[in-house]
Amino acid sequence: MLQSSRYANADSASSSVVYEQRRLHNPDGIGKFYMGREIAKVMGHLGAGWLERPSREGEEQPSKVVNGLNLKSSDIVADIGAGTGYMSFRIAPLVSKGKVLAVDIQPEMLEIIEFFKQERKITNIEPILATLSDPKLPPESIDLALMVDAYHEFEYPREMMEGIVRGLKPGGRVVLVEYRGENPFIAIKALHKMTQKQVKKEMQSVGLVWRETKNFLPQQHFMVFEKPL
């Protein structure tokens, strides 16, 4: 999960062209708009327990997310906004010849991941301390970037996605899992949901190509994009 602006300094000159700040805005947002969408407030490391809640499998079915990634054992996967590593630790056994880059901007979250790594004797997860505007991925180093209920909280979504695209190998994939904004009956705050239309618009703006949307999850879109060869 990604935290507040004290963690990063983005180029304000270039950012001002992309973003709009509004004084009147949704109390669940930060007053900053990107491509017509207000960016949501984020959950900090004090909410780590919620990420590990026992009811998560029944509510979100993350095991189906992992299965839907169609991973190869040699894949390098970036779990962006990894938080406690909930998804990273479920992916790691499937990429036994590769690894998982657990990317987060909160050192406290990465400390939790390091603790779990030692406790579970997992060796192919590499925590990466990012900034709000840079995922700190080596160029053309990853096969897949996964964002589970994280992208809508990015304070600098354009810069972060540009960094992710640079980090992807040609033909690499981006998978976004977001609560379906089209459905008003999903009991999640509006700014913490996204529509397919909005996600496609934002991903296409950084050169990614939409491949498919899978709706096998009870409440979330599973959207797949690709970096052109």
mmCIF file with all atom_site columns, C-alpha atoms in Angstrom:
data_model
loop_
_atom_site.group_PDB
_atom_site.id
_atom_site.type_symbol
_atom_site.label_atom_id
_atom_site.label_alt_id
_atom_site.label_comp_id
_atom_site.label_asym_id
_atom_site.label_entity_id
_atom_site.label_seq_id
_atom_site.pdbx_PDB_ins_code
_atom_site.Cartn_x
_atom_site.Cartn_y
_atom_site.Cartn_z
_atom_site.occupancy
_atom_site.B_iso_or_equiv
_atom_site.pdbx_formal_charge
_atom_site.auth_seq_id
_atom_site.auth_comp_id
_atom_site.auth_asym_id
_atom_site.auth_atom_id
_atom_site.pdbx_PDB_model_num
ATOM 1   C CA . MET A 1 1   ? 0.000   0.000   0.000   1.00 0.00 ? 1   MET A CA 1
ATOM 2   C CA . LEU A 1 2   ? 1.272   3.490   -0.771  1.00 0.00 ? 2   LEU A CA 1
ATOM 3   C CA . GLN A 1 3   ? 1.427   6.294   1.763   1.00 0.00 ? 3   GLN A CA 1
ATOM 4   C CA . SER A 1 4   ? 1.592   10.093  1.962   1.00 0.00 ? 4   SER A CA 1
ATOM 5   C CA . SER A 1 5   ? 3.569   12.695  0.033   1.00 0.00 ? 5   SER A CA 1
ATOM 6   C CA . ARG A 1 6   ? 6.268   13.000  2.693   1.00 0.00 ? 6   ARG A CA 1
ATOM 7   C CA . TYR A 1 7   ? 7.823   9.890   1.138   1.00 0.00 ? 7   TYR A CA 1
ATOM 8   C CA . ALA A 1 8   ? 8.629   11.356  -2.286  1.00 0.00 ? 8   ALA A CA 1
ATOM 9   C CA . ASN A 1 9   ? 9.434   14.453  -4.261  1.00 0.00 ? 9   ASN A CA 1
ATOM 10  C CA . ALA A 1 10  ? 8.092   14.447  -7.792  1.00 0.00 ? 10  ALA A CA 1
ATOM 11  C CA . ASP A 1 11  ? 8.922   17.084  -10.394 1.00 0.00 ? 11  ASP A CA 1
ATOM 12  C CA . SER A 1 12  ? 6.254   19.729  -9.724  1.00 0.00 ? 12  SER A CA 1
ATOM 13  C CA . ALA A 1 13  ? 6.717   21.408  -13.094 1.00 0.00 ? 13  ALA A CA 1
ATOM 14  C CA . SER A 1 14  ? 5.870   18.328  -15.122 1.00 0.00 ? 14  SER A CA 1
ATOM 15  C CA . SER A 1 15  ? 3.258   17.158  -12.619 1.00 0.00 ? 15  SER A CA 1
ATOM 16  C CA . SER A 1 16  ? 1.272   20.392  -12.825 1.00 0.00 ? 16  SER A CA 1
ATOM 17  C CA . VAL A 1 17  ? 0.514   19.695  -16.483 1.00 0.00 ? 17  VAL A CA 1
ATOM 18  C CA . VAL A 1 18  ? -0.895  16.256  -15.701 1.00 0.00 ? 18  VAL A CA 1
ATOM 19  C CA . TYR A 1 19  ? -2.722  16.896  -12.427 1.00 0.00 ? 19  TYR A CA 1
ATOM 20  C CA . GLU A 1 20  ? -5.376  19.283  -11.175 1.00 0.00 ? 20  GLU A CA 1
ATOM 21  C CA . GLN A 1 21  ? -5.762  20.333  -7.542  1.00 0.00 ? 21  GLN A CA 1
ATOM 22  C CA . ARG A 1 22  ? -9.250  21.280  -6.315  1.00 0.00 ? 22  ARG A CA 1
ATOM 23  C CA . ARG A 1 23  ? -10.199 22.837  -2.993  1.00 0.00 ? 23  ARG A CA 1
ATOM 24  C CA . LEU A 1 24  ? -13.688 21.336  -3.067  1.00 0.00 ? 24  LEU A CA 1
ATOM 25  C CA . HIS A 1 25  ? -13.446 17.570  -3.276  1.00 0.00 ? 25  HIS A CA 1
ATOM 26  C CA . ASN A 1 26  ? -14.543 14.226  -1.858  1.00 0.00 ? 26  ASN A CA 1
ATOM 27  C CA . PRO A 1 27  ? -13.448 13.845  1.790   1.00 0.00 ? 27  PRO A CA 1
ATOM 28  C CA . ASP A 1 28  ? -12.158 10.371  0.924   1.00 0.00 ? 28  ASP A CA 1
ATOM 29  C CA . GLY A 1 29  ? -9.763  11.864  -1.634  1.00 0.00 ? 29  GLY A CA 1
ATOM 30  C CA . ILE A 1 30  ? -6.691  14.096  -1.576  1.00 0.00 ? 30  ILE A CA 1
ATOM 31  C CA . GLY A 1 31  ? -8.134  16.840  -3.805  1.00 0.00 ? 31  GLY A CA 1
ATOM 32  C CA . LYS A 1 32  ? -5.795  15.897  -6.631  1.00 0.00 ? 32  LYS A CA 1
ATOM 33  C CA . PHE A 1 33  ? -7.320  14.803  -9.945  1.00 0.00 ? 33  PHE A CA 1
ATOM 34  C CA . TYR A 1 34  ? -5.793  12.747  -12.748 1.00 0.00 ? 34  TYR A CA 1
ATOM 35  C CA . MET A 1 35  ? -7.595  12.344  -16.065 1.00 0.00 ? 35  MET A CA 1
ATOM 36  C CA . GLY A 1 36  ? -10.857 13.323  -14.392 1.00 0.00 ? 36  GLY A CA 1
ATOM 37  C CA . ARG A 1 37  ? -10.454 10.948  -11.430 1.00 0.00 ? 37  ARG A CA 1
ATOM 38  C CA . GLU A 1 38  ? -9.841  12.057  -7.874  1.00 0.00 ? 38  GLU A CA 1
ATOM 39  C CA . ILE A 1 39  ? -7.008  10.146  -6.207  1.00 0.00 ? 39  ILE A CA 1
ATOM 40  C CA . ALA A 1 40  ? -8.075  8.333   -3.045  1.00 0.00 ? 40  ALA A CA 1
ATOM 41  C CA . LYS A 1 41  ? -6.552  8.674   0.381   1.00 0.00 ? 41  LYS A CA 1
ATOM 42  C CA . VAL A 1 42  ? -4.365  5.747   1.301   1.00 0.00 ? 42  VAL A CA 1
ATOM 43  C CA . MET A 1 43  ? -4.138  3.264   4.109   1.00 0.00 ? 43  MET A CA 1
ATOM 44  C CA . GLY A 1 44  ? -0.859  3.409   6.031   1.00 0.00 ? 44  GLY A CA 1
ATOM 45  C CA . HIS A 1 45  ? 1.100   0.695   7.785   1.00 0.00 ? 45  HIS A CA 1
ATOM 46  C CA . LEU A 1 46  ? -1.145  0.941   10.846  1.00 0.00 ? 46  LEU A CA 1
ATOM 47  C CA . GLY A 1 47  ? -3.777  -0.812  8.733   1.00 0.00 ? 47  GLY A CA 1
ATOM 48  C CA . ALA A 1 48  ? -1.529  -3.821  8.103   1.00 0.00 ? 48  ALA A CA 1
ATOM 49  C CA . GLY A 1 49  ? -3.804  -6.103  10.102  1.00 0.00 ? 49  GLY A CA 1
ATOM 50  C CA . TRP A 1 50  ? -6.653  -5.453  7.683   1.00 0.00 ? 50  TRP A CA 1
ATOM 51  C CA . LEU A 1 51  ? -4.544  -6.741  4.786   1.00 0.00 ? 51  LEU A CA 1
ATOM 52  C CA . GLU A 1 52  ? -3.976  -10.015 6.636   1.00 0.00 ? 52  GLU A CA 1
ATOM 53  C CA . ARG A 1 53  ? -7.570  -10.451 7.863   1.00 0.00 ? 53  ARG A CA 1
ATOM 54  C CA . PRO A 1 54  ? -8.794  -14.078 7.867   1.00 0.00 ? 54  PRO A CA 1
ATOM 55  C CA . SER A 1 55  ? -11.949 -13.115 5.929   1.00 0.00 ? 55  SER A CA 1
ATOM 56  C CA . ARG A 1 56  ? -9.982  -11.806 2.932   1.00 0.00 ? 56  ARG A CA 1
ATOM 57  C CA . GLU A 1 57  ? -9.996  -15.085 1.027   1.00 0.00 ? 57  GLU A CA 1
ATOM 58  C CA . GLY A 1 58  ? -13.779 -15.313 1.202   1.00 0.00 ? 58  GLY A CA 1
ATOM 59  C CA . GLU A 1 59  ? -14.360 -11.654 0.390   1.00 0.00 ? 59  GLU A CA 1
ATOM 60  C CA . GLU A 1 60  ? -11.803 -11.116 -2.397  1.00 0.00 ? 60  GLU A CA 1
ATOM 61  C CA . GLN A 1 61  ? -10.698 -14.649 -3.359  1.00 0.00 ? 61  GLN A CA 1
ATOM 62  C CA . PRO A 1 62  ? -6.998  -13.754 -3.816  1.00 0.00 ? 62  PRO A CA 1
ATOM 63  C CA . SER A 1 63  ? -6.190  -17.391 -4.605  1.00 0.00 ? 63  SER A CA 1
ATOM 64  C CA . LYS A 1 64  ? -8.167  -16.917 -7.841  1.00 0.00 ? 64  LYS A CA 1
ATOM 65  C CA . VAL A 1 65  ? -6.092  -13.799 -8.586  1.00 0.00 ? 65  VAL A CA 1
ATOM 66  C CA . VAL A 1 66  ? -2.878  -15.799 -8.254  1.00 0.00 ? 66  VAL A CA 1
ATOM 67  C CA . ASN A 1 67  ? -4.234  -18.605 -10.443 1.00 0.00 ? 67  ASN A CA 1
ATOM 68  C CA . GLY A 1 68  ? -5.395  -16.081 -13.038 1.00 0.00 ? 68  GLY A CA 1
ATOM 69  C CA . LEU A 1 69  ? -1.872  -14.700 -13.471 1.00 0.00 ? 69  LEU A CA 1
ATOM 70  C CA . ASN A 1 70  ? -0.800  -17.810 -15.431 1.00 0.00 ? 70  ASN A CA 1
ATOM 71  C CA . LEU A 1 71  ? 2.733   -17.600 -14.067 1.00 0.00 ? 71  LEU A CA 1
ATOM 72  C CA . LYS A 1 72  ? 5.798   -19.435 -15.336 1.00 0.00 ? 72  LYS A CA 1
ATOM 73  C CA . SER A 1 73  ? 8.344   -20.692 -12.814 1.00 0.00 ? 73  SER A CA 1
ATOM 74  C CA . SER A 1 74  ? 10.989  -18.338 -14.240 1.00 0.00 ? 74  SER A CA 1
ATOM 75  C CA . ASP A 1 75  ? 8.873   -15.169 -14.081 1.00 0.00 ? 75  ASP A CA 1
ATOM 76  C CA . ILE A 1 76  ? 10.041  -11.995 -12.347 1.00 0.00 ? 76  ILE A CA 1
ATOM 77  C CA . VAL A 1 77  ? 6.943   -10.431 -10.762 1.00 0.00 ? 77  VAL A CA 1
ATOM 78  C CA . ALA A 1 78  ? 6.654   -6.958  -9.239  1.00 0.00 ? 78  ALA A CA 1
ATOM 79  C CA . ASP A 1 79  ? 3.983   -6.714  -6.542  1.00 0.00 ? 79  ASP A CA 1
ATOM 80  C CA . ILE A 1 80  ? 3.417   -2.955  -6.558  1.00 0.00 ? 80  ILE A CA 1
ATOM 81  C CA . GLY A 1 81  ? 2.058   -1.571  -3.294  1.00 0.00 ? 81  GLY A CA 1
ATOM 82  C CA . ALA A 1 82  ? 2.889   -4.908  -1.702  1.00 0.00 ? 82  ALA A CA 1
ATOM 83  C CA . GLY A 1 83  ? 1.951   -3.882  1.829   1.00 0.00 ? 83  GLY A CA 1
ATOM 84  C CA . THR A 1 84  ? 2.522   -6.844  4.157   1.00 0.00 ? 84  THR A CA 1
ATOM 85  C CA . GLY A 1 85  ? 3.385   -9.069  1.212   1.00 0.00 ? 85  GLY A CA 1
ATOM 86  C CA . TYR A 1 86  ? 0.020   -10.835 1.298   1.00 0.00 ? 86  TYR A CA 1
ATOM 87  C CA . MET A 1 87  ? 0.103   -11.453 -2.465  1.00 0.00 ? 87  MET A CA 1
ATOM 88  C CA . SER A 1 88  ? 3.894   -11.745 -2.722  1.00 0.00 ? 88  SER A CA 1
ATOM 89  C CA . PHE A 1 89  ? 4.017   -14.753 -0.421  1.00 0.00 ? 89  PHE A CA 1
ATOM 90  C CA . ARG A 1 90  ? 1.283   -16.477 -2.417  1.00 0.00 ? 90  ARG A CA 1
ATOM 91  C CA . ILE A 1 91  ? 3.095   -15.867 -5.702  1.00 0.00 ? 91  ILE A CA 1
ATOM 92  C CA . ALA A 1 92  ? 6.619   -16.789 -4.560  1.00 0.00 ? 92  ALA A CA 1
ATOM 93  C CA . PRO A 1 93  ? 6.159   -20.603 -4.613  1.00 0.00 ? 93  PRO A CA 1
ATOM 94  C CA . LEU A 1 94  ? 4.956   -20.412 -8.238  1.00 0.00 ? 94  LEU A CA 1
ATOM 95  C CA . VAL A 1 95  ? 8.067   -18.577 -9.461  1.00 0.00 ? 95  VAL A CA 1
ATOM 96  C CA . SER A 1 96  ? 10.651  -20.910 -7.941  1.00 0.00 ? 96  SER A CA 1
ATOM 97  C CA . LYS A 1 97  ? 13.198  -20.103 -10.669 1.00 0.00 ? 97  LYS A CA 1
ATOM 98  C CA . GLY A 1 98  ? 12.304  -16.396 -10.666 1.00 0.00 ? 98  GLY A CA 1
ATOM 99  C CA . LYS A 1 99  ? 11.421  -13.991 -7.888  1.00 0.00 ? 99  LYS A CA 1
ATOM 100 C CA . VAL A 1 100 ? 8.938   -11.477 -6.540  1.00 0.00 ? 100 VAL A CA 1
ATOM 101 C CA . LEU A 1 101 ? 9.889   -7.823  -6.151  1.00 0.00 ? 101 LEU A CA 1
ATOM 102 C CA . ALA A 1 102 ? 7.757   -6.592  -3.237  1.00 0.00 ? 102 ALA A CA 1
ATOM 103 C CA . VAL A 1 103 ? 7.549   -2.858  -3.922  1.00 0.00 ? 103 VAL A CA 1
ATOM 104 C CA . ASP A 1 104 ? 6.285   -0.397  -1.327  1.00 0.00 ? 104 ASP A CA 1
ATOM 105 C CA . ILE A 1 105 ? 7.137   3.116   -0.174  1.00 0.00 ? 105 ILE A CA 1
ATOM 106 C CA . GLN A 1 106 ? 6.608   2.453   3.520   1.00 0.00 ? 106 GLN A CA 1
ATOM 107 C CA . PRO A 1 107 ? 9.683   1.066   5.303   1.00 0.00 ? 107 PRO A CA 1
ATOM 108 C CA . GLU A 1 108 ? 7.382   -0.295  7.994   1.00 0.00 ? 108 GLU A CA 1
ATOM 109 C CA . MET A 1 109 ? 5.648   -2.535  5.458   1.00 0.00 ? 109 MET A CA 1
ATOM 110 C CA . LEU A 1 110 ? 8.972   -3.798  4.122   1.00 0.00 ? 110 LEU A CA 1
ATOM 111 C CA . GLU A 1 111 ? 10.056  -4.633  7.677   1.00 0.00 ? 111 GLU A CA 1
ATOM 112 C CA . ILE A 1 112 ? 6.944   -6.810  8.014   1.00 0.00 ? 112 ILE A CA 1
ATOM 113 C CA . ILE A 1 113 ? 7.822   -8.563  4.751   1.00 0.00 ? 113 ILE A CA 1
ATOM 114 C CA . GLU A 1 114 ? 11.379  -9.173  5.959   1.00 0.00 ? 114 GLU A CA 1
ATOM 115 C CA . PHE A 1 115 ? 10.015  -10.654 9.183   1.00 0.00 ? 115 PHE A CA 1
ATOM 116 C CA . PHE A 1 116 ? 7.686   -12.991 7.288   1.00 0.00 ? 116 PHE A CA 1
ATOM 117 C CA . LYS A 1 117 ? 10.539  -13.965 4.926   1.00 0.00 ? 117 LYS A CA 1
ATOM 118 C CA . GLN A 1 118 ? 12.667  -15.119 7.836   1.00 0.00 ? 118 GLN A CA 1
ATOM 119 C CA . GLU A 1 119 ? 9.779   -16.798 9.632   1.00 0.00 ? 119 GLU A CA 1
ATOM 120 C CA . ARG A 1 120 ? 8.617   -18.704 6.536   1.00 0.00 ? 120 ARG A CA 1
ATOM 121 C CA . LYS A 1 121 ? 12.119  -19.297 5.139   1.00 0.00 ? 121 LYS A CA 1
ATOM 122 C CA . ILE A 1 122 ? 11.231  -17.726 1.775   1.00 0.00 ? 122 ILE A CA 1
ATOM 123 C CA . THR A 1 123 ? 14.242  -16.654 -0.276  1.00 0.00 ? 123 THR A CA 1
ATOM 124 C CA . ASN A 1 124 ? 12.831  -15.431 -3.614  1.00 0.00 ? 124 ASN A CA 1
ATOM 125 C CA . ILE A 1 125 ? 11.074  -12.276 -2.401  1.00 0.00 ? 125 ILE A CA 1
ATOM 126 C CA . GLU A 1 126 ? 13.071  -9.051  -2.680  1.00 0.00 ? 126 GLU A CA 1
ATOM 127 C CA . PRO A 1 127 ? 11.649  -5.990  -0.864  1.00 0.00 ? 127 PRO A CA 1
ATOM 128 C CA . ILE A 1 128 ? 12.140  -2.720  -2.756  1.00 0.00 ? 128 ILE A CA 1
ATOM 129 C CA . LEU A 1 129 ? 11.694  0.708   -1.168  1.00 0.00 ? 129 LEU A CA 1
ATOM 130 C CA . ALA A 1 130 ? 10.067  2.914   -3.807  1.00 0.00 ? 130 ALA A CA 1
ATOM 131 C CA . THR A 1 131 ? 8.988   6.556   -3.778  1.00 0.00 ? 131 THR A CA 1
ATOM 132 C CA . LEU A 1 132 ? 5.596   8.000   -4.649  1.00 0.00 ? 132 LEU A CA 1
ATOM 133 C CA . SER A 1 133 ? 6.784   8.731   -8.167  1.00 0.00 ? 133 SER A CA 1
ATOM 134 C CA . ASP A 1 134 ? 9.279   5.928   -8.866  1.00 0.00 ? 134 ASP A CA 1
ATOM 135 C CA . PRO A 1 135 ? 8.830   2.165   -8.338  1.00 0.00 ? 135 PRO A CA 1
ATOM 136 C CA . LYS A 1 136 ? 12.632  1.713   -8.489  1.00 0.00 ? 136 LYS A CA 1
ATOM 137 C CA . LEU A 1 137 ? 12.474  -1.148  -10.983 1.00 0.00 ? 137 LEU A CA 1
ATOM 138 C CA . PRO A 1 138 ? 15.515  -1.914  -13.150 1.00 0.00 ? 138 PRO A CA 1
ATOM 139 C CA . PRO A 1 139 ? 14.829  -1.310  -16.870 1.00 0.00 ? 139 PRO A CA 1
ATOM 140 C CA . GLU A 1 140 ? 13.198  -4.232  -18.739 1.00 0.00 ? 140 GLU A CA 1
ATOM 141 C CA . SER A 1 141 ? 13.608  -6.509  -15.733 1.00 0.00 ? 141 SER A CA 1
ATOM 142 C CA . ILE A 1 142 ? 10.097  -7.818  -14.967 1.00 0.00 ? 142 ILE A CA 1
ATOM 143 C CA . ASP A 1 143 ? 7.615   -10.081 -16.726 1.00 0.00 ? 143 ASP A CA 1
ATOM 144 C CA . LEU A 1 144 ? 4.569   -8.951  -14.754 1.00 0.00 ? 144 LEU A CA 1
ATOM 145 C CA . ALA A 1 145 ? 3.532   -6.017  -12.577 1.00 0.00 ? 145 ALA A CA 1
ATOM 146 C CA . LEU A 1 146 ? 0.599   -6.723  -10.255 1.00 0.00 ? 146 LEU A CA 1
ATOM 147 C CA . MET A 1 147 ? -1.431  -4.073  -8.422  1.00 0.00 ? 147 MET A CA 1
ATOM 148 C CA . VAL A 1 148 ? -4.188  -5.295  -6.110  1.00 0.00 ? 148 VAL A CA 1
ATOM 149 C CA . ASP A 1 149 ? -6.465  -2.508  -4.830  1.00 0.00 ? 149 ASP A CA 1
ATOM 150 C CA . ALA A 1 150 ? -3.485  -0.153  -4.925  1.00 0.00 ? 150 ALA A CA 1
ATOM 151 C CA . TYR A 1 151 ? -3.399  1.854   -8.155  1.00 0.00 ? 151 TYR A CA 1
ATOM 152 C CA . HIS A 1 152 ? -6.313  4.169   -7.268  1.00 0.00 ? 152 HIS A CA 1
ATOM 153 C CA . GLU A 1 153 ? -4.267  5.441   -4.301  1.00 0.00 ? 153 GLU A CA 1
ATOM 154 C CA . PHE A 1 154 ? -1.097  6.341   -6.234  1.00 0.00 ? 154 PHE A CA 1
ATOM 155 C CA . GLU A 1 155 ? -0.406  10.027  -5.627  1.00 0.00 ? 155 GLU A CA 1
ATOM 156 C CA . TYR A 1 156 ? 1.623   10.232  -8.855  1.00 0.00 ? 156 TYR A CA 1
ATOM 157 C CA . PRO A 1 157 ? -0.042  7.623   -11.090 1.00 0.00 ? 157 PRO A CA 1
ATOM 158 C CA . ARG A 1 158 ? 1.484   8.890   -14.351 1.00 0.00 ? 158 ARG A CA 1
ATOM 159 C CA . GLU A 1 159 ? 5.054   8.814   -13.055 1.00 0.00 ? 159 GLU A CA 1
ATOM 160 C CA . MET A 1 160 ? 4.585   5.486   -11.298 1.00 0.00 ? 160 MET A CA 1
ATOM 161 C CA . MET A 1 161 ? 3.130   3.846   -14.385 1.00 0.00 ? 161 MET A CA 1
ATOM 162 C CA . GLU A 1 162 ? 5.883   5.253   -16.584 1.00 0.00 ? 162 GLU A CA 1
ATOM 163 C CA . GLY A 1 163 ? 8.386   3.679   -14.200 1.00 0.00 ? 163 GLY A CA 1
ATOM 164 C CA . ILE A 1 164 ? 6.529   0.374   -14.296 1.00 0.00 ? 164 ILE A CA 1
ATOM 165 C CA . VAL A 1 165 ? 6.410   0.411   -18.096 1.00 0.00 ? 165 VAL A CA 1
ATOM 166 C CA . ARG A 1 166 ? 10.169  1.064   -18.204 1.00 0.00 ? 166 ARG A CA 1
ATOM 167 C CA . GLY A 1 167 ? 10.665  -1.867  -15.850 1.00 0.00 ? 167 GLY A CA 1
ATOM 168 C CA . LEU A 1 168 ? 8.622   -4.275  -17.986 1.00 0.00 ? 168 LEU A CA 1
ATOM 169 C CA . LYS A 1 169 ? 10.238  -6.487  -20.560 1.00 0.00 ? 169 LYS A CA 1
ATOM 170 C CA . PRO A 1 170 ? 8.767   -6.063  -24.063 1.00 0.00 ? 170 PRO A CA 1
ATOM 171 C CA . GLY A 1 171 ? 5.587   -8.126  -24.081 1.00 0.00 ? 171 GLY A CA 1
ATOM 172 C CA . GLY A 1 172 ? 5.408   -7.944  -20.288 1.00 0.00 ? 172 GLY A CA 1
ATOM 173 C CA . ARG A 1 173 ? 2.043   -7.669  -18.572 1.00 0.00 ? 173 ARG A CA 1
ATOM 174 C CA . VAL A 1 174 ? 0.376   -5.355  -16.086 1.00 0.00 ? 174 VAL A CA 1
ATOM 175 C CA . VAL A 1 175 ? -2.531  -6.762  -14.065 1.00 0.00 ? 175 VAL A CA 1
ATOM 176 C CA . LEU A 1 176 ? -4.761  -4.417  -12.086 1.00 0.00 ? 176 LEU A CA 1
ATOM 177 C CA . VAL A 1 177 ? -7.286  -5.737  -9.601  1.00 0.00 ? 177 VAL A CA 1
ATOM 178 C CA . GLU A 1 178 ? -9.751  -3.009  -8.636  1.00 0.00 ? 178 GLU A CA 1
ATOM 179 C CA . TYR A 1 179 ? -13.227 -2.994  -7.114  1.00 0.00 ? 179 TYR A CA 1
ATOM 180 C CA . ARG A 1 180 ? -15.776 -2.477  -9.881  1.00 0.00 ? 180 ARG A CA 1
ATOM 181 C CA . GLY A 1 181 ? -16.699 1.205   -10.039 1.00 0.00 ? 181 GLY A CA 1
ATOM 182 C CA . GLU A 1 182 ? -19.625 0.456   -12.345 1.00 0.00 ? 182 GLU A CA 1
ATOM 183 C CA . ASN A 1 183 ? -21.477 -1.290  -9.499  1.00 0.00 ? 183 ASN A CA 1
ATOM 184 C CA . PRO A 1 184 ? -22.924 1.113   -6.901  1.00 0.00 ? 184 PRO A CA 1
ATOM 185 C CA . PHE A 1 185 ? -23.961 -1.806  -4.679  1.00 0.00 ? 185 PHE A CA 1
ATOM 186 C CA . ILE A 1 186 ? -20.394 -2.903  -3.919  1.00 0.00 ? 186 ILE A CA 1
ATOM 187 C CA . ALA A 1 187 ? -19.906 -1.603  -0.376  1.00 0.00 ? 187 ALA A CA 1
ATOM 188 C CA . ILE A 1 188 ? -16.590 0.149   -0.975  1.00 0.00 ? 188 ILE A CA 1
ATOM 189 C CA . LYS A 1 189 ? -16.105 3.927   -0.953  1.00 0.00 ? 189 LYS A CA 1
ATOM 190 C CA . ALA A 1 190 ? -16.488 5.364   -4.448  1.00 0.00 ? 190 ALA A CA 1
ATOM 191 C CA . LEU A 1 191 ? -12.917 6.636   -4.741  1.00 0.00 ? 191 LEU A CA 1
ATOM 192 C CA . HIS A 1 192 ? -11.617 3.162   -3.864  1.00 0.00 ? 192 HIS A CA 1
ATOM 193 C CA . LYS A 1 193 ? -13.334 1.663   -6.910  1.00 0.00 ? 193 LYS A CA 1
ATOM 194 C CA . MET A 1 194 ? -12.508 2.102   -10.603 1.00 0.00 ? 194 MET A CA 1
ATOM 195 C CA . THR A 1 195 ? -14.426 1.571   -13.818 1.00 0.00 ? 195 THR A CA 1
ATOM 196 C CA . GLN A 1 196 ? -12.963 -0.363  -16.737 1.00 0.00 ? 196 GLN A CA 1
ATOM 197 C CA . LYS A 1 197 ? -13.292 2.735   -18.900 1.00 0.00 ? 197 LYS A CA 1
ATOM 198 C CA . GLN A 1 198 ? -11.183 4.839   -16.538 1.00 0.00 ? 198 GLN A CA 1
ATOM 199 C CA . VAL A 1 199 ? -8.516  2.178   -16.052 1.00 0.00 ? 199 VAL A CA 1
ATOM 200 C CA . LYS A 1 200 ? -8.187  1.655   -19.802 1.00 0.00 ? 200 LYS A CA 1
ATOM 201 C CA . LYS A 1 201 ? -7.850  5.404   -20.397 1.00 0.00 ? 201 LYS A CA 1
ATOM 202 C CA . GLU A 1 202 ? -5.094  5.759   -17.828 1.00 0.00 ? 202 GLU A CA 1
ATOM 203 C CA . MET A 1 203 ? -3.147  2.677   -18.913 1.00 0.00 ? 203 MET A CA 1
ATOM 204 C CA . GLN A 1 204 ? -3.354  3.574   -22.600 1.00 0.00 ? 204 GLN A CA 1
ATOM 205 C CA . SER A 1 205 ? -1.920  7.017   -21.813 1.00 0.00 ? 205 SER A CA 1
ATOM 206 C CA . VAL A 1 206 ? 1.397   5.364   -20.842 1.00 0.00 ? 206 VAL A CA 1
ATOM 207 C CA . GLY A 1 207 ? 1.471   3.092   -23.900 1.00 0.00 ? 207 GLY A CA 1
ATOM 208 C CA . LEU A 1 208 ? -0.017  -0.109  -22.489 1.00 0.00 ? 208 LEU A CA 1
ATOM 209 C CA . VAL A 1 209 ? -2.423  -2.180  -24.591 1.00 0.00 ? 209 VAL A CA 1
ATOM 210 C CA . TRP A 1 210 ? -5.543  -3.693  -23.013 1.00 0.00 ? 210 TRP A CA 1
ATOM 211 C CA . ARG A 1 211 ? -5.747  -7.438  -23.591 1.00 0.00 ? 211 ARG A CA 1
ATOM 212 C CA . GLU A 1 212 ? -8.661  -8.681  -21.495 1.00 0.00 ? 212 GLU A CA 1
ATOM 213 C CA . THR A 1 213 ? -10.790 -8.206  -18.420 1.00 0.00 ? 213 THR A CA 1
ATOM 214 C CA . LYS A 1 214 ? -11.675 -11.268 -16.379 1.00 0.00 ? 214 LYS A CA 1
ATOM 215 C CA . ASN A 1 215 ? -14.654 -11.000 -14.056 1.00 0.00 ? 215 ASN A CA 1
ATOM 216 C CA . PHE A 1 216 ? -14.231 -14.221 -12.068 1.00 0.00 ? 216 PHE A CA 1
ATOM 217 C CA . LEU A 1 217 ? -13.890 -12.318 -8.788  1.00 0.00 ? 217 LEU A CA 1
ATOM 218 C CA . PRO A 1 218 ? -16.974 -11.512 -6.682  1.00 0.00 ? 218 PRO A CA 1
ATOM 219 C CA . GLN A 1 219 ? -16.448 -7.733  -6.571  1.00 0.00 ? 219 GLN A CA 1
ATOM 220 C CA . GLN A 1 220 ? -13.319 -6.770  -8.521  1.00 0.00 ? 220 GLN A CA 1
ATOM 221 C CA . HIS A 1 221 ? -12.165 -6.391  -12.102 1.00 0.00 ? 221 HIS A CA 1
ATOM 222 C CA . PHE A 1 222 ? -9.072  -8.369  -13.134 1.00 0.00 ? 222 PHE A CA 1
ATOM 223 C CA . MET A 1 223 ? -7.672  -6.277  -15.987 1.00 0.00 ? 223 MET A CA 1
ATOM 224 C CA . VAL A 1 224 ? -4.725  -7.340  -18.137 1.00 0.00 ? 224 VAL A CA 1
ATOM 225 C CA . PHE A 1 225 ? -2.562  -4.926  -20.144 1.00 0.00 ? 225 PHE A CA 1
ATOM 226 C CA . GLU A 1 226 ? 0.597   -5.527  -22.166 1.00 0.00 ? 226 GLU A CA 1
ATOM 227 C CA . LYS A 1 227 ? 3.714   -3.583  -23.093 1.00 0.00 ? 227 LYS A CA 1
ATOM 228 C CA . PRO A 1 228 ? 4.087   -3.745  -26.871 1.00 0.00 ? 228 PRO A CA 1
ATOM 229 C CA . LEU A 1 229 ? 7.030   -5.689  -28.302 1.00 0.00 ? 229 LEU A CA 1
#
